[in-house]
XYZ file of C-alpha atoms in Angstrom:
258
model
C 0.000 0.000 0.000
C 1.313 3.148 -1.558
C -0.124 6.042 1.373
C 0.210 9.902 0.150
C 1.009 12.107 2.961
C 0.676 15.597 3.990
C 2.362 17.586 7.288
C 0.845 20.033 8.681
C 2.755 22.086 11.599
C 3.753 25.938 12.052
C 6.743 24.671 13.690
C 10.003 23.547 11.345
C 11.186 21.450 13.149
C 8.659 19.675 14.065
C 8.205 18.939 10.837
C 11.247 17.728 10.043
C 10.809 15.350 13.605
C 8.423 13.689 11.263
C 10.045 13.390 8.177
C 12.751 11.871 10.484
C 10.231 8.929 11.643
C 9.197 8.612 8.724
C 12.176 7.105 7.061
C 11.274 3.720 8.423
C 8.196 3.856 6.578
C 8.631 3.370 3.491
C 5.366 2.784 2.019
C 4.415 6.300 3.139
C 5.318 9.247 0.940
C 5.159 13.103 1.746
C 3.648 14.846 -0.887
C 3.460 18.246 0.654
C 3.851 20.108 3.588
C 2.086 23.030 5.365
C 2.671 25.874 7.913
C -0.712 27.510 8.441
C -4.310 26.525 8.113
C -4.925 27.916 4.840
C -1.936 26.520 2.998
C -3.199 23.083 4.271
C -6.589 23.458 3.076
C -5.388 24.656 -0.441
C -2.161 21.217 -0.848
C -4.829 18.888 0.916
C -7.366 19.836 -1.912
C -4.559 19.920 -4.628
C -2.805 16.197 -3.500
C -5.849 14.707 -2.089
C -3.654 12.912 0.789
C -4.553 9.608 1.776
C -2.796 10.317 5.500
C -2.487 14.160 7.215
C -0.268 14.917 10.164
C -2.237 18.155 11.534
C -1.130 20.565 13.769
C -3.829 21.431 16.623
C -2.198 24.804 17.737
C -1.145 27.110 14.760
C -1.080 30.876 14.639
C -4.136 32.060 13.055
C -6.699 29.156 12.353
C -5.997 26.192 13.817
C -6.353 22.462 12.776
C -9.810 21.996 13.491
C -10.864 25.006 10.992
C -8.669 22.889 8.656
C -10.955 20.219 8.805
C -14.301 22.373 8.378
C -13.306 23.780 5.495
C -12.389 20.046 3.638
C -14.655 19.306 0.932
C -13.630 16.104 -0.131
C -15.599 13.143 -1.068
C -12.733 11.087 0.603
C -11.670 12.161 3.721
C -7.948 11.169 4.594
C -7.001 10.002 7.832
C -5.913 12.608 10.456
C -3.054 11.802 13.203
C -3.340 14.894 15.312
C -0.222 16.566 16.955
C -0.287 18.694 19.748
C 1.736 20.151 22.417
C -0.923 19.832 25.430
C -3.833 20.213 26.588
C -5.385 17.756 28.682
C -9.269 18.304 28.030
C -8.153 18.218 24.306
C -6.289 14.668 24.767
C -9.587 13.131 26.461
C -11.613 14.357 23.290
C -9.552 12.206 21.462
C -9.598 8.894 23.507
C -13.831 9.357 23.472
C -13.825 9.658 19.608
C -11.508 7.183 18.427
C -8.783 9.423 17.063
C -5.075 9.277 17.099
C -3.061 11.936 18.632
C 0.958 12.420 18.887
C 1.674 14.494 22.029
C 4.826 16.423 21.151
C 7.897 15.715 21.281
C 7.163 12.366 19.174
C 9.008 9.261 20.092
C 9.520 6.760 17.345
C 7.477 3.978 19.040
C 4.273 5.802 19.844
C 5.111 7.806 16.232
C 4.804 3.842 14.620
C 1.788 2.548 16.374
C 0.016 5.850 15.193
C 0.954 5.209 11.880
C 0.181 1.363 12.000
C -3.190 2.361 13.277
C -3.247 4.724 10.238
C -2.803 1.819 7.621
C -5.723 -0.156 9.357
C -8.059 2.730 8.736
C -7.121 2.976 5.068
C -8.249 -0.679 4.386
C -11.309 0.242 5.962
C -14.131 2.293 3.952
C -13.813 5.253 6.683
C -15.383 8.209 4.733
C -18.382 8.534 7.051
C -17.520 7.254 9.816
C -14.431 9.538 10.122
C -16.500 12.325 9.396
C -18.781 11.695 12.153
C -15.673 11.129 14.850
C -14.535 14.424 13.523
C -17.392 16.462 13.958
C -18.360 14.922 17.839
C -14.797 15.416 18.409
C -14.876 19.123 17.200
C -18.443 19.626 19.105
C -17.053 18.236 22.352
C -13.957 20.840 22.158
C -16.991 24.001 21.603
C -18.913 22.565 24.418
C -15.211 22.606 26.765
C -14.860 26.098 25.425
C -18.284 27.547 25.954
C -18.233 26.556 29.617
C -14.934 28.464 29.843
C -15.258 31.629 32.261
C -15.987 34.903 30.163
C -17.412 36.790 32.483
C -17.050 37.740 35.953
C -19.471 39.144 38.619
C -17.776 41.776 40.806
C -19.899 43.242 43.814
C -17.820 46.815 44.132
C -18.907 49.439 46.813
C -22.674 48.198 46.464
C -22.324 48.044 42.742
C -22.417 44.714 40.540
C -19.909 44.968 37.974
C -19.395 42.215 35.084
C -15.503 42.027 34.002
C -14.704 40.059 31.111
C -11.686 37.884 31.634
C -10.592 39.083 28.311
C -10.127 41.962 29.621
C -8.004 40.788 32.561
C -4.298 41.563 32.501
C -3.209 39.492 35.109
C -4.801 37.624 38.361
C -2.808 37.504 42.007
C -3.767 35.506 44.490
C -4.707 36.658 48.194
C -5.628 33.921 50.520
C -9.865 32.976 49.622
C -9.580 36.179 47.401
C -8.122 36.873 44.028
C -6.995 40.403 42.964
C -8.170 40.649 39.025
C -5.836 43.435 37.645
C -7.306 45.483 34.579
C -4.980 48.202 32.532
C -6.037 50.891 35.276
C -8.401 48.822 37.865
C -8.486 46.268 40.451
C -10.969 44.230 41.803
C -11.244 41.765 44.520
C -13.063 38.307 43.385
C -13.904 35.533 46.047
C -12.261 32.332 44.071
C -9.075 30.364 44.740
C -5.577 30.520 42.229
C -6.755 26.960 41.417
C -10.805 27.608 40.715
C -9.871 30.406 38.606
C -7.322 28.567 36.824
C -9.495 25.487 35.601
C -12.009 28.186 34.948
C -10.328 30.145 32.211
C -9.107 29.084 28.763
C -5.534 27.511 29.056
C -4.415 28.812 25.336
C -5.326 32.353 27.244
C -3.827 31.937 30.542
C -0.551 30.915 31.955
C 0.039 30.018 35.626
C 3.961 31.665 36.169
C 3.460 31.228 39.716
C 1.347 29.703 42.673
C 0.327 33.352 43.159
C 0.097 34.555 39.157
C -2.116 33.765 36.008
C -1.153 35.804 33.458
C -3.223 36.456 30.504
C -0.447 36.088 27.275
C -2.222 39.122 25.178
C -0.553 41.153 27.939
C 2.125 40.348 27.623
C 4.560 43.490 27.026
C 8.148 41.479 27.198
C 9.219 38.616 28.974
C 13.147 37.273 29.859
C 15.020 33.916 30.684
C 16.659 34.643 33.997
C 18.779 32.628 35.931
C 17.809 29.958 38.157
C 14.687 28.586 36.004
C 12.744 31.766 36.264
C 11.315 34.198 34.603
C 10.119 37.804 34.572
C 6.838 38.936 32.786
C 6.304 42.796 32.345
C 2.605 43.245 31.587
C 0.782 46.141 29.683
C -0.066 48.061 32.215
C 3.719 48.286 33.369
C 3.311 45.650 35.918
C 6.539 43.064 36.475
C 6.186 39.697 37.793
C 8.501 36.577 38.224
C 7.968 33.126 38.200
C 8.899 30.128 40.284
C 11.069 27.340 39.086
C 8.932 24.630 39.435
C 7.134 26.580 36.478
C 9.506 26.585 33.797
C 8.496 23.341 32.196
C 5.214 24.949 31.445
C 6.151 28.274 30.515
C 8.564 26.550 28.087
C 6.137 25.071 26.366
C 3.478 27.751 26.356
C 5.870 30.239 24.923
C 7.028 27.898 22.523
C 3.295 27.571 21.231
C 2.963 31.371 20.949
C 5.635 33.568 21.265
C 8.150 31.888 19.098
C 6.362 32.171 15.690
């Protein structure tokens, strides 16, 4: 079996990671690759690709637009990448589709591909499409239950502050201190209830005390000792703690390294 292939991923070298595993496949063939959403959409409808590696996280529109805007009467078979995301992971074990969790190791990178072959013998068309789309409706459900809005009692006034509007968060004891360009206010919620509140591509915990929101972000440094320092919009300068740097890694890898 002859398999046509197509990478999609922002990221060069993680494109070239799988070229690299590749090379003990030799009845698989890469017959384009993409960096963005739309270039995918356009080679995917030029090569017709029996197999796609697609990127979940991409700059712009990310892999699951790719897949909305397919009009093919044969759908190839999708091995997702990504980078994280836990919610997004358990999507994937309910629907029956692959995933490689970056960085790819060659034996996890095989059985995803041997798993790959077994769908092409099978007539998959609409039953891949129907994975897809309860896969895709169980991420907009996780999304939509995402905190947008908050509810802030201030000197006898209700307030609603949208978290998109929220430069930072600081913890203080039962409280939380959401921090605006100009204003502060004072939210009853835990570091840890607002974190698995609020959309994880948006927010970044730099510190047991810190959740920083990444569109905020003025400039950030690597300083010594695993840490790093954060200097928000509105002028604001916070550090984080070593045990973080793992995380932050990988978060600013996803969007501040494009």
């Amino acid at each position: 079996m002859n398999i046509k292939a197509v990478i999609v991923d922002d990221e060069f070298l993680a494109r070239q990671r799988i070229l690299k595993l590749l090379e003990l496949h030799n009845d698989v063939q890469v017959v384009a690759e993409a960096k963005n959403a739309n270039q995918a959409i356009q080679l995917i409808h030029e090569r017709e690709p029996d197999l796609v590696f697609l990127d979940i996280q991409m700059p712009g529109e990310n892999g699951f637009y790719v897949l909305k805007k397919l009009k093919l009467a044969k759908v190839p078979v999708v091995i997702f990448t990504t980078a994280y995301d836990q919610y997004t992971l358990d999507a994937f074990k309910v629907n029956a589709l692959d995933y490689l969790l970056k960085p790819f190791e060659q034996e996890r990178f095989d059985e995803s591909i041997e798993r790959a072959k077994s769908q092409l013998k099978l007539e998959r068309s609409s039953v891949f499409n129907e994975r897809v789309q309860n896969l895709m409706n169980s991420l907009q459900q996780d999304k939509d239950d995402l905190l947008k809005t908050i509810k802030i009692k201030d000197k006898g006034r209700e307030l609603f502050v949208k978290t998109d509007d929220i430069q930072f968060i600081e913890s203080a004891g039962n409280y939380v201190i959401l921090h605006k360009a100009e204003q502060q206010y004072v939210y009853r919620a835990t570091m840890n209830e607002m974190e698995d509140s609020l959309d994880k591509e948006e927010f970044l915990r730099i510190h047991r005390s810190f959740l920083i929101n990444r569109r905020f972000i003025k400039s950030h440094r690597y300083l010594t000792g695993n840490e790093f320092s954060f200097t928000m919009k509105n002028g604001k300068t916070l550090r984080s703690a070593k045990s973080q740097k793992p995380l932050i890694t990988q978060f600013m890898d996803l969007y501040f390294t494009k």
